[in-house]
Short mmCIF file of C-alpha atoms in Angstrom, two decimals:
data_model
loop_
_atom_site.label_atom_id
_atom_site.label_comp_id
_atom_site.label_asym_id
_atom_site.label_seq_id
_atom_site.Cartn_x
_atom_site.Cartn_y
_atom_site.Cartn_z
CA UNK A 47 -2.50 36.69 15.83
CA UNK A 48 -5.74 38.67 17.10
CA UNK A 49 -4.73 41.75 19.92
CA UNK A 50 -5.50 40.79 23.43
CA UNK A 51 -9.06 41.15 24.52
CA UNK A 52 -10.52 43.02 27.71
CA UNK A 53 -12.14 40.44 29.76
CA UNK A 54 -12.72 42.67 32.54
CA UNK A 55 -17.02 43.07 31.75
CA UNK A 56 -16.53 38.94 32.22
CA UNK A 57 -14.78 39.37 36.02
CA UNK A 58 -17.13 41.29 38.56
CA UNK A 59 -15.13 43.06 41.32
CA UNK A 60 -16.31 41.24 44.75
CA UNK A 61 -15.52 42.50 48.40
CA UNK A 62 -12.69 41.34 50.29
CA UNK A 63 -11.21 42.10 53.42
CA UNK A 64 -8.18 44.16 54.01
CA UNK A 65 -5.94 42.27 55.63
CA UNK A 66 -6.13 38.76 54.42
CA UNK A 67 -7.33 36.80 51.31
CA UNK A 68 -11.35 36.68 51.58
CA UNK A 69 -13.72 33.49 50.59
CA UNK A 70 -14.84 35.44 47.48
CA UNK A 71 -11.89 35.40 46.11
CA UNK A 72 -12.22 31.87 45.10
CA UNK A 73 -14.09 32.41 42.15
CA UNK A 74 -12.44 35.15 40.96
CA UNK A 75 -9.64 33.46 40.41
CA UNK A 76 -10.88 30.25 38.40
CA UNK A 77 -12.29 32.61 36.22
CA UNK A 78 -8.59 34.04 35.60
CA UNK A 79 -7.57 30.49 34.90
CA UNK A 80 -10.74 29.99 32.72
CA UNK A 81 -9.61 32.96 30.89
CA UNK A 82 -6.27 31.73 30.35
CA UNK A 83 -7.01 28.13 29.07
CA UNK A 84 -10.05 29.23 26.74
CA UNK A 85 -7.10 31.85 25.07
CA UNK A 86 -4.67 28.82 24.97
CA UNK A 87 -7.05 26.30 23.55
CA UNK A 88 -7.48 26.95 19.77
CA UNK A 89 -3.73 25.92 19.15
CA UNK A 90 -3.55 22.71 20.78
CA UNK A 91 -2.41 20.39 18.70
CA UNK A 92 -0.67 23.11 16.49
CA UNK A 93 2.92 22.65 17.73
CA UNK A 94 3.36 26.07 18.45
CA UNK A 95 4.03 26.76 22.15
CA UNK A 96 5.22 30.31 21.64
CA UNK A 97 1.61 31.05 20.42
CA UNK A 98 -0.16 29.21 22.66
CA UNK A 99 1.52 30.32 26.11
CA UNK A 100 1.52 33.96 24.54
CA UNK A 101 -2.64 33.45 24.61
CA UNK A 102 -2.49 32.53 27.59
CA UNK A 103 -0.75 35.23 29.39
CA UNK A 104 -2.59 37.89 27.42
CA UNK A 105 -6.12 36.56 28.86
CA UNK A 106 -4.43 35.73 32.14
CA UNK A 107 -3.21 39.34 32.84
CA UNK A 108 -6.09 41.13 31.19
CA UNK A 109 -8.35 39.77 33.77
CA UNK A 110 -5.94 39.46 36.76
CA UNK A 111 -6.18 43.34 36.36
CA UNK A 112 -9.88 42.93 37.79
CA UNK A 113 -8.97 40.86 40.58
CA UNK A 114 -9.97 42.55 43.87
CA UNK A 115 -6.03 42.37 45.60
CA UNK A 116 -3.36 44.55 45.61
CA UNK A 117 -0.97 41.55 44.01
CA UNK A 118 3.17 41.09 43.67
CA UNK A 119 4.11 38.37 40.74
CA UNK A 120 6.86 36.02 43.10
CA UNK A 121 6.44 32.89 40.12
CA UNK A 122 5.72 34.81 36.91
CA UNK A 123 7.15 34.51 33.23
CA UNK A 124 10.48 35.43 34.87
CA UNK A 125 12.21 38.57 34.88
CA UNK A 126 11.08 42.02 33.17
CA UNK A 127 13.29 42.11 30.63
CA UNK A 128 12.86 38.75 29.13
CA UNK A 129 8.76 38.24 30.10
CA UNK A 130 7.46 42.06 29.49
CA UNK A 131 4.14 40.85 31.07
CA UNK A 132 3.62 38.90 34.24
CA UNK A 133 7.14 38.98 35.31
CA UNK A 134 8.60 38.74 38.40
CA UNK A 135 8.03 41.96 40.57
CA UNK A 136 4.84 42.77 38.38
CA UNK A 137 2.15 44.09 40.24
CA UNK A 138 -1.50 42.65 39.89
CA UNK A 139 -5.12 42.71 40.96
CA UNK A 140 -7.18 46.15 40.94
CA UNK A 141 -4.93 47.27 43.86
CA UNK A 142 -7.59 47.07 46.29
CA UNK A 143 -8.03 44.56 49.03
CA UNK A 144 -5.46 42.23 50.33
CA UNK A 145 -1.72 42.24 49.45
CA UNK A 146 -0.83 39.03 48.17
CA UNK A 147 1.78 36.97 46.63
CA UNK A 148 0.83 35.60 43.54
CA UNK A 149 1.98 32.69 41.30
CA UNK A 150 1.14 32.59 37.92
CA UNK A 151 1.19 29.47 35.55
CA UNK A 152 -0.57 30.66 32.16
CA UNK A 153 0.20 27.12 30.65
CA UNK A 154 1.45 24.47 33.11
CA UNK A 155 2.42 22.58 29.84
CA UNK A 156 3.04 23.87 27.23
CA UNK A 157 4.96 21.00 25.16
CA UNK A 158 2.28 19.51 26.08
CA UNK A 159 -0.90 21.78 24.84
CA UNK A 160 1.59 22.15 21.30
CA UNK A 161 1.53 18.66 21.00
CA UNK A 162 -2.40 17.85 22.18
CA UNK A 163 -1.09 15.59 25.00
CA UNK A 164 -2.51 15.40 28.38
CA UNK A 165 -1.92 17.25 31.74
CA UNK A 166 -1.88 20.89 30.25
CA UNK A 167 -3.20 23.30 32.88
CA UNK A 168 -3.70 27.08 33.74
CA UNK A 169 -2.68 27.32 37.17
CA UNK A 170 -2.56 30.45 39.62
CA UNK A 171 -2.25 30.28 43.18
CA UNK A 172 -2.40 33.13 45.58
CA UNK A 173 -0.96 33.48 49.44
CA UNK A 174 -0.64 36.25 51.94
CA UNK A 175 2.03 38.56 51.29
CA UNK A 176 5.74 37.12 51.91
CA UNK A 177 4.72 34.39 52.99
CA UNK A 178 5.95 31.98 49.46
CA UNK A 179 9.30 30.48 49.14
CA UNK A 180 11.68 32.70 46.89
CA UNK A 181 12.71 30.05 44.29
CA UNK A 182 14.91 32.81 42.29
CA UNK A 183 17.96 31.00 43.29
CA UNK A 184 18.12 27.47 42.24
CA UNK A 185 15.74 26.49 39.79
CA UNK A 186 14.94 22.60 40.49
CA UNK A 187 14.07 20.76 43.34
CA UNK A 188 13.60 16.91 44.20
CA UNK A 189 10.43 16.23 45.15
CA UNK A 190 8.30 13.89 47.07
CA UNK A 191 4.64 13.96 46.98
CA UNK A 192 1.81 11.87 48.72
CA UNK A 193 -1.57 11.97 49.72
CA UNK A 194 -3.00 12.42 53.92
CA UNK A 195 -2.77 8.61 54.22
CA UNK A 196 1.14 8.83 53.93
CA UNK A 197 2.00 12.33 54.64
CA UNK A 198 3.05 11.55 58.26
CA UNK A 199 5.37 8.84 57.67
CA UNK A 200 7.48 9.35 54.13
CA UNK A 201 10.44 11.68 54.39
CA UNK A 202 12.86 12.37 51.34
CA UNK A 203 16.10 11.04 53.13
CA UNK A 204 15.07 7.72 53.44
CA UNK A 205 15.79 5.31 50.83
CA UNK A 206 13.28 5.34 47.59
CA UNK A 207 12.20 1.59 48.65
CA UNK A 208 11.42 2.46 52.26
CA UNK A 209 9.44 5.37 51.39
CA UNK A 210 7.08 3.32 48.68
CA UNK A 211 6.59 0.36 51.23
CA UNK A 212 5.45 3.32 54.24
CA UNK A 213 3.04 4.47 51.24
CA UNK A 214 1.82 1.22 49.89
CA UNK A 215 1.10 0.23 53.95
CA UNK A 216 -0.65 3.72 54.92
CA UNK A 217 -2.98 2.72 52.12
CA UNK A 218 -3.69 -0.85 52.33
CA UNK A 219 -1.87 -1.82 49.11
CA UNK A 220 0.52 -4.31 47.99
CA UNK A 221 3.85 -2.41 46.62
CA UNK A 222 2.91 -3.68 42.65
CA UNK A 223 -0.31 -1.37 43.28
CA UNK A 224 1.57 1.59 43.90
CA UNK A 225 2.12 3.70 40.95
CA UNK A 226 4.47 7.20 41.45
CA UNK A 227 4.67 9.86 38.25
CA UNK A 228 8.27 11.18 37.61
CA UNK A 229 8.97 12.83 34.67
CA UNK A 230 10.42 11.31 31.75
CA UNK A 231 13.67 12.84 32.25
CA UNK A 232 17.46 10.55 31.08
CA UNK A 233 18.77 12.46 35.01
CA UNK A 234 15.67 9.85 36.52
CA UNK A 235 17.03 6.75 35.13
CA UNK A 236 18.55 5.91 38.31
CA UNK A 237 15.83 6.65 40.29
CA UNK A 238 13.17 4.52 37.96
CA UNK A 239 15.41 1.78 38.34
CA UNK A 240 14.62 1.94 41.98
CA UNK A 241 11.05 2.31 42.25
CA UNK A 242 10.70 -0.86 39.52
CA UNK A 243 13.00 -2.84 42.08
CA UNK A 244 11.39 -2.26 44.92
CA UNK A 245 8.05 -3.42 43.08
CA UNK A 246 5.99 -0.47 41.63
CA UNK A 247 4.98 0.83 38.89
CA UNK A 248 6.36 4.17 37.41
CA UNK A 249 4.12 6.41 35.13
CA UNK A 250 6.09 8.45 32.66
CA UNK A 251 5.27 12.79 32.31
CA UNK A 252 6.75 14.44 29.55
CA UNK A 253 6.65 17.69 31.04
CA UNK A 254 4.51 19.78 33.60
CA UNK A 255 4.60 17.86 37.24
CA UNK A 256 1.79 19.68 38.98
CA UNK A 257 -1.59 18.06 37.48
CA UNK A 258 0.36 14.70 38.50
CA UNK A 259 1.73 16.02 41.80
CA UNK A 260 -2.00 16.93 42.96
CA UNK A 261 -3.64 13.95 41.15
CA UNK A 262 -1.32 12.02 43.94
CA UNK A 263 -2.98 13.38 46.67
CA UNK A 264 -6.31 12.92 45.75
CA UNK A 265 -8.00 9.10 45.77
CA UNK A 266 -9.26 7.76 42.76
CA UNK A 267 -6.57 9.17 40.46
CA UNK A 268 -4.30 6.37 40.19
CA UNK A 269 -1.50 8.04 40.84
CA UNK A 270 0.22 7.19 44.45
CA UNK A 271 3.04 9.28 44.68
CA UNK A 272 4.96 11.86 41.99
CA UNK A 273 9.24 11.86 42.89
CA UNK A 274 11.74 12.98 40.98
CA UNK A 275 13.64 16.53 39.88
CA UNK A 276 11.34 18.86 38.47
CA UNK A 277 11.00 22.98 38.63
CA UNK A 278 11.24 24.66 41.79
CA UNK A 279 8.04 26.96 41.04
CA UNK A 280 5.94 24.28 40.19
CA UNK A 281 6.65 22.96 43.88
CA UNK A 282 5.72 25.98 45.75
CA UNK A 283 2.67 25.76 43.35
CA UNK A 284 1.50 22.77 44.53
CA UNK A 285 2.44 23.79 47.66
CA UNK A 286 -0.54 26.02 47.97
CA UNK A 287 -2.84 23.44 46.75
CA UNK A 288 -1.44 20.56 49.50
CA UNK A 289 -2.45 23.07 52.08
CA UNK A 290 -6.37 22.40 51.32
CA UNK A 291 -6.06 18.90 50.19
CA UNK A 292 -4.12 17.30 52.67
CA UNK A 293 -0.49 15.18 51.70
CA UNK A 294 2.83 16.38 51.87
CA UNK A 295 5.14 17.81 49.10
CA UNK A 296 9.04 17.64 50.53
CA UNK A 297 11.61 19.08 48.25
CA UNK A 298 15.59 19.70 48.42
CA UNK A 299 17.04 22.05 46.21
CA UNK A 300 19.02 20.62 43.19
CA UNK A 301 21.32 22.90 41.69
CA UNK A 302 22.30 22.03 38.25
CA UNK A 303 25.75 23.33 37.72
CA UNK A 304 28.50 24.50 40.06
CA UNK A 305 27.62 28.74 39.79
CA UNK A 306 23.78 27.58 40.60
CA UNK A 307 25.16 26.51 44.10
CA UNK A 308 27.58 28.95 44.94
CA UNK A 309 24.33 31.44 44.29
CA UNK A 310 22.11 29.37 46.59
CA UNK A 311 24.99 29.36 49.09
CA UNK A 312 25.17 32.74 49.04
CA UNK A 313 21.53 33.36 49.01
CA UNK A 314 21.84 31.58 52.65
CA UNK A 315 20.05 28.43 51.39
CA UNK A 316 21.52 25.02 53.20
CA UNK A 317 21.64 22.91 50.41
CA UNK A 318 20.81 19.32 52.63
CA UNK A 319 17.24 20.82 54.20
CA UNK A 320 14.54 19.37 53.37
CA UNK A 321 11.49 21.58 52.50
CA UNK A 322 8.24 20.74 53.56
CA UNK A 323 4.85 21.83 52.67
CA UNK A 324 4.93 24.64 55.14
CA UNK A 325 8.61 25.62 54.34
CA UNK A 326 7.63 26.40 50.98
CA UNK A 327 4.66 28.28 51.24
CA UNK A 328 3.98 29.20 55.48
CA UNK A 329 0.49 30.86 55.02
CA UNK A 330 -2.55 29.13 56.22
CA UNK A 331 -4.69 31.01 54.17
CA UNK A 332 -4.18 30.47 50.80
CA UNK A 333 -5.75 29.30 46.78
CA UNK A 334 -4.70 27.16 43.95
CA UNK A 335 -6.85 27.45 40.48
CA UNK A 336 -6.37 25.51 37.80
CA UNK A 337 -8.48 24.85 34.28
CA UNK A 338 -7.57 22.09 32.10
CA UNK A 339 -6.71 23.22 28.63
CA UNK A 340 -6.11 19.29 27.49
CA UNK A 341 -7.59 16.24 29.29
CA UNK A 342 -5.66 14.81 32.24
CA UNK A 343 -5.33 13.07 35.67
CA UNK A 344 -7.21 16.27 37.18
CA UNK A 345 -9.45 17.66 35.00
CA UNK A 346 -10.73 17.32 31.54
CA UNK A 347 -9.85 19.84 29.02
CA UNK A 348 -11.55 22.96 26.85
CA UNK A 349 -14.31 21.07 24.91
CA UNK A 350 -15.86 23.65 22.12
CA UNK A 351 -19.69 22.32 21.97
CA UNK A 352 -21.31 24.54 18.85
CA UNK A 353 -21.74 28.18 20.58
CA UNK A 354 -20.67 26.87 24.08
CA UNK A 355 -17.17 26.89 25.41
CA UNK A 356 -17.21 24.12 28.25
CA UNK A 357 -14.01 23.96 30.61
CA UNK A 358 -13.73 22.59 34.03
CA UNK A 359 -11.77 23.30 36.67
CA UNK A 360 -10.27 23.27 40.38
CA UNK A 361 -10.66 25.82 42.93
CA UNK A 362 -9.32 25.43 46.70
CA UNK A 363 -9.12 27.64 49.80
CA UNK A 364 -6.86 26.17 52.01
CA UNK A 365 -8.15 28.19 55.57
CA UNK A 366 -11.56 25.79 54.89
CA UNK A 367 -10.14 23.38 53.43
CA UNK A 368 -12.79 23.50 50.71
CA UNK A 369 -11.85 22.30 47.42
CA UNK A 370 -14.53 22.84 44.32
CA UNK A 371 -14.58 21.57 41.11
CA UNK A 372 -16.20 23.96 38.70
CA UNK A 373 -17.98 22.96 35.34
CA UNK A 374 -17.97 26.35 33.19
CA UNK A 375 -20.06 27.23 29.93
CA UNK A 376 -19.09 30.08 28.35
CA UNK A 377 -20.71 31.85 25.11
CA UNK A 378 -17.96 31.33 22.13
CA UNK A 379 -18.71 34.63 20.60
CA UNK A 380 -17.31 36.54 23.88
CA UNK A 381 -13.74 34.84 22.90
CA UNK A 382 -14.36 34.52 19.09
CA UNK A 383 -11.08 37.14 19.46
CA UNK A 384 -9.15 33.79 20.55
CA UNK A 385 -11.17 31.04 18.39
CA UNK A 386 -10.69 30.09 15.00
#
């Protein structure tokens, strides 16, 4: 497999501020994602995930290192000793600028890019220093995630039933239009078998929950709602990116063995809170980035068009609200490193 590339000619260093994230850093960052979903690209569909993910943290890092913050990995690889690059505790960005927290997704997917099936995604989101939810101590989390029309009114105590009929009114639907994303998962069972009785529709993921998890608050998707037990990280991902487009994501830890929650309990986390949006990431002023790698819900995937590299992607800012979609064309021979 080729050596890692310098993309740092690719990245130009913009001004920010000192003491918070600045507007420019928007772009920036897609173009870390951009980097990290061109890299992953030439082995989907090659069942190797190893390779792929490997690709993707290689392009991802080489070009964080240009990013105009002084950056802390919270969500990385994981720790130093198993993930020598963009572990937790690894320090990003060109050290000038802001200090940030950082969360880092090279391949939200990567089952899923081995395979060639939909939903893959680079992801990186970025928030004011301390200000994300430490998810070091239990891994999973249930989850509940809606779009503005509903955000106000669901809550992750109620019964499943109750909380898709408050949905399916907020929006003007019948319950047998609603349609809610869990992942395909034999611990769900009991929870599909509630959201077909109370009259929707369920929409199976085989892994990677935060294309769907966004594509729920967004209209036109087809998605309605995403519920279920999925990764902890991923949550205080999407997180970031609920804080620009509006919705709610509620979670409640879910330890998965007996140690898990006698480390939580220690840790000082109550077990029976529920986590909102603002629990799990309390900064105002924060990004999400994400480019597709295959096509999805979100966004369509790398498409190699003779000596054009064409990827689109999702920037937000959540301090303007703004959210961009970018369409990207990039010269193949500047990655021919990564293309074969």
């Amino acid at each position: 497999m080729p050596e890692a590339t310098n993309y740092a000619h690719l990245s130009p260093r913009l001004s920010v501020g000192d003491a918070e994230p600045d507007r420019n850093l928007a772009l920036e960052l897609v173009r870390v994602t951009e980097a990290a979903a061109i890299a992953a690209s030439p082995w989907v569909g090659f069942g190797d995930k190893n390779s792929a993910d490997g690709a993707a943290v290689d392009a991802m890092r080489s070009l964080l290192s240009t990013v105009s913050f002084n950056g802390v990995v919270v969500i990385g690889e994981g720790e130093k000793d198993e993930a020598p690059m963009l572990y937790n505790g690894e320090r990003v960005g060109d050290g000038t600028g802001p200090e940030v927290d950082v969360a880092v997704d090279p391949i939200d997917g990567t089952r899923l890019t081995a395979l060639g099936i939909n939903n893959a995604l680079s992801v990186l989101a970025v928030a004011e220093r301390g200000t994300m939810f430490d998810p070091s101590a239990v891994f999973y989390m249930e989850k509940l995630v809606t779009g503005p029309d509903a955000a106000e009114l669901v809550d992750l105590r109620l019964p499943v039933k109750q909380n898709l009929h408050l949905i399916a009114k907020a929006q003007n639907k019948r319950i047998s239009q609603i349609t809610v994303c869990i992942l395909d998962r034999e611990r769900h069972q009991p929870l599909v078998e509630e959201i077909r009785a109370a009259g929707a529709r369920t929409k199976f993921l085989m892994d990677g929950d935060v294309a769907a998890a966004i594509a729920a608050t967004r209209e036109g998707t087809g998605v309605d709602a995403l519920m279920g037990i999925g990764g902890t990280p991923e949550g205080i991902v999407t997180a970031c990116a609920i804080k620009s487009l509006g919705g709610v994501i509620q979670g409640r830890l879910w330890p998965k063995d007996d140690e898990e929650k006698q480390r939580a309990i220690d840790a000082g986390h109550d077990l029976t809170r529920v986590l909102s949006t603002n629990d799990l990431v309390t900064s105002d002023n924060c990004y999400f980035a994400a480019t597709g790698i295959t096509d999805g819900d979100l966004l369509r995937g790398v498409r190699y068009r003779g000596e054009r590299i064409v990827t689109q992607s999702i920037v937000m800012r959540s301090k303007s609200g703004t959210i961009r979609t970018v369409e990207g064309e990039h010269q193949a021979r500047k990655w021919e490193a990564y293309t074969r």
